[in-house]
Amino acid sequence: MAAAGAAGVGIATAGTMAGVKLLMPGYDFAQKNSELQAVLGVDKQSPEMQALRKQARQLGDNSAASADDAAAAQIIVAKSGADKDGIVAQTPAILNMSLANKKTMEENAALLIGTKSAFGLADDKASHIADVISMAINKTQASFEGLNDSLTYVGPVAKDAGVSLEETAAMLGALHDAKIIGSMAGTGSRAVLSRLQAPTGKAYDAIKELGVKTMDKKAIHGQSLPS
């Protein structure tokens, strides 16, 4: 009798645990939405929150990420100061970067948002920025960390010199191929770009001045990375 009772308790406990596991994703999603709501300072049923919940669920349904992952990415973007439109624009790009390069969403968000800010680009360019970063990493010897360090140093100067993100990424990729990596690539190209005045061909001229010959001028002006 006691054994039967114990077995019954065990079955009930197992059933309870299974129920908890089943409910956890919904609970986690609700918790993340509450945090997002607090960061944005809006009402739970506001148009902003309704749109963001819808986006998170759609991303969870249509990508390898979950709705929880999407909501977590939304929080990261919101904490950078973005409004609803900025969050909607940048969240998919950050999720896709994280899925592709296996870095954390925080790391990818910092790189994407920092690059966007350095080059003065709009929120709706987030997916393109992510593509440029990913191509530089995939098509050259630049690592995630190396490109991140390089862009930190050279981004603002490149923007002031009129050099595009595409040209800058191509230049940094070529420098990494030549074993000039990370902050060395950033500081070297920053020093050169700060001295260049002509409005065109700057990235190519910078590479020539640094003694790097792994990319042709046509590729840079076509704003494509070396294959």
XYZ file of C-alpha atoms in Angstrom:
227
model
C 0.000 0.000 0.000
C 2.802 2.377 0.978
C 4.693 1.430 -2.164
C 1.662 2.148 -4.291
C 1.271 5.503 -2.580
C 4.913 6.370 -3.180
C 4.577 5.388 -6.812
C 1.542 7.607 -7.094
C 3.437 10.526 -5.601
C 6.299 9.899 -8.018
C 3.965 9.915 -10.991
C 2.282 13.075 -9.752
C 5.658 14.769 -9.220
C 6.849 13.784 -12.674
C 3.635 15.096 -14.143
C 4.017 18.371 -12.277
C 7.613 18.796 -13.483
C 6.566 18.109 -17.054
C 3.859 20.719 -16.712
C 6.328 23.249 -15.332
C 8.726 22.638 -18.227
C 5.862 23.065 -20.655
C 4.873 26.386 -19.114
C 8.402 27.771 -18.651
C 8.877 29.160 -22.201
C 5.686 31.192 -21.907
C 6.691 32.379 -18.444
C 10.176 33.387 -19.616
C 8.704 35.257 -22.577
C 6.309 37.118 -20.300
C 9.157 38.012 -17.947
C 11.267 39.369 -20.779
C 8.356 41.403 -22.077
C 7.869 42.882 -18.627
C 11.538 43.876 -18.563
C 11.300 45.367 -22.051
C 8.213 47.298 -21.016
C 10.076 48.693 -18.006
C 13.081 49.732 -20.104
C 10.869 51.540 -22.608
C 8.599 53.004 -19.950
C 5.401 52.173 -21.808
C 2.159 50.402 -20.929
C 1.834 46.648 -21.405
C -0.935 47.105 -23.959
C 0.663 50.073 -25.711
C 1.038 49.918 -29.517
C 4.807 49.686 -29.023
C 4.646 46.595 -26.823
C 2.048 44.933 -29.032
C 4.288 45.430 -32.065
C 7.377 44.151 -30.248
C 5.618 41.064 -28.893
C 4.382 40.336 -32.411
C 7.893 40.684 -33.829
C 9.426 38.421 -31.184
C 6.851 35.705 -31.837
C 7.320 35.975 -35.606
C 11.089 35.705 -35.267
C 10.614 32.685 -33.041
C 8.347 31.069 -35.630
C 10.465 31.881 -38.678
C 14.086 31.503 -37.563
C 16.321 29.179 -35.576
C 15.991 31.578 -32.637
C 13.162 31.349 -30.118
C 10.697 34.064 -29.177
C 12.576 34.290 -25.857
C 15.830 34.913 -27.752
C 14.152 37.612 -29.818
C 12.733 39.284 -26.715
C 16.174 39.182 -25.084
C 17.675 40.858 -28.157
C 14.943 43.497 -28.066
C 15.868 44.305 -24.464
C 19.543 44.710 -25.388
C 18.665 47.117 -28.198
C 16.213 49.012 -25.994
C 18.914 49.512 -23.366
C 21.074 51.188 -26.017
C 18.436 53.926 -26.201
C 16.516 52.745 -29.260
C 12.800 53.367 -29.641
C 10.281 50.841 -30.960
C 11.229 51.383 -34.607
C 14.923 51.077 -33.799
C 14.313 47.854 -31.910
C 12.249 46.388 -34.750
C 14.968 47.279 -37.274
C 17.967 46.005 -35.321
C 16.699 42.899 -33.525
C 16.608 40.548 -36.562
C 20.125 41.586 -37.580
C 21.519 40.892 -34.113
C 19.786 37.518 -33.928
C 21.084 36.505 -37.360
C 24.626 37.561 -36.477
C 24.525 35.580 -33.235
C 23.208 32.474 -34.957
C 25.916 32.720 -37.626
C 29.016 33.566 -35.593
C 28.076 31.944 -32.248
C 28.959 35.084 -30.297
C 26.564 36.380 -27.670
C 23.754 38.732 -28.558
C 25.375 41.338 -26.305
C 28.644 41.118 -28.249
C 26.911 41.311 -31.612
C 24.675 44.154 -30.500
C 27.676 46.138 -29.283
C 29.473 45.672 -32.613
C 26.446 46.443 -34.772
C 25.205 49.413 -32.743
C 28.724 50.801 -32.336
C 29.370 50.538 -36.073
C 26.032 52.142 -36.902
C 26.821 55.036 -34.591
C 30.408 55.461 -35.806
C 29.324 55.764 -39.444
C 26.182 57.775 -38.712
C 23.896 55.198 -40.305
C 20.145 54.925 -39.780
C 18.446 52.129 -37.864
C 16.978 50.709 -41.070
C 20.520 49.967 -42.289
C 21.048 47.418 -39.501
C 20.643 44.354 -41.707
C 23.071 45.759 -44.265
C 25.602 46.580 -41.542
C 25.309 43.006 -40.286
C 25.867 41.698 -43.817
C 28.996 43.829 -44.282
C 30.428 42.711 -40.942
C 29.644 39.059 -41.622
C 31.156 39.204 -45.098
C 34.358 40.759 -43.769
C 34.680 37.961 -41.223
C 33.776 35.184 -43.667
C 35.793 36.382 -46.662
C 38.999 37.554 -44.967
C 41.255 36.568 -42.083
C 39.543 39.073 -39.799
C 38.048 37.497 -36.688
C 35.018 38.859 -34.869
C 37.257 40.229 -32.122
C 39.785 41.637 -34.573
C 37.200 43.437 -36.667
C 35.494 44.725 -33.540
C 38.757 46.190 -32.228
C 39.653 47.654 -35.628
C 36.298 49.328 -36.184
C 36.407 50.837 -32.708
C 39.564 52.723 -33.660
C 38.934 53.604 -37.284
C 35.140 53.950 -37.607
C 34.655 57.597 -36.596
C 37.719 58.758 -38.545
C 36.644 56.842 -41.649
C 33.221 58.449 -41.489
C 34.716 61.940 -41.138
C 37.029 61.218 -44.080
C 34.086 60.228 -46.263
C 35.034 56.550 -46.422
C 32.058 54.199 -46.405
C 31.519 51.267 -44.080
C 31.916 48.932 -47.049
C 35.281 50.418 -47.993
C 36.417 50.440 -44.380
C 35.468 46.791 -43.861
C 37.249 45.835 -47.083
C 40.339 47.744 -45.990
C 40.375 46.164 -42.542
C 39.840 42.720 -44.033
C 42.823 43.238 -46.319
C 44.945 44.407 -43.400
C 44.025 41.291 -41.426
C 44.962 39.167 -44.441
C 48.351 40.884 -44.281
C 48.639 39.973 -40.565
C 48.004 43.541 -39.418
C 45.240 42.686 -37.003
C 42.875 44.068 -34.387
C 43.776 47.412 -32.879
C 46.938 47.555 -35.026
C 44.775 47.566 -38.159
C 42.482 50.150 -36.617
C 45.160 52.550 -35.430
C 47.208 52.184 -38.615
C 44.315 52.879 -40.942
C 43.047 55.661 -38.672
C 46.392 57.435 -38.853
C 46.462 57.185 -42.632
C 42.838 58.203 -43.171
C 43.246 61.225 -40.941
C 45.900 62.527 -43.357
C 44.056 61.858 -46.596
C 42.085 64.680 -48.197
C 40.816 63.472 -51.604
C 37.131 62.486 -51.491
C 37.543 59.311 -53.550
C 39.839 56.331 -53.431
C 40.826 56.922 -49.821
C 40.570 53.375 -48.618
C 42.668 52.113 -51.519
C 45.251 54.846 -50.980
C 45.350 53.994 -47.279
C 46.051 50.360 -48.040
C 48.836 51.338 -50.446
C 50.399 53.620 -47.850
C 50.328 50.813 -45.299
C 52.042 48.523 -47.797
C 49.150 46.103 -48.196
C 48.614 44.753 -51.708
C 45.947 42.086 -51.241
C 43.055 43.969 -52.830
C 42.594 45.812 -56.095
C 41.184 49.278 -56.529
C 38.191 48.072 -58.536
C 37.034 45.846 -55.674
C 37.159 48.694 -53.187
C 35.320 51.173 -55.375
C 32.714 48.515 -56.074
C 32.270 48.356 -52.295
C 32.788 44.616 -52.295
C 35.076 42.557 -50.140
C 37.857 40.387 -51.560
C 36.799 36.856 -52.389
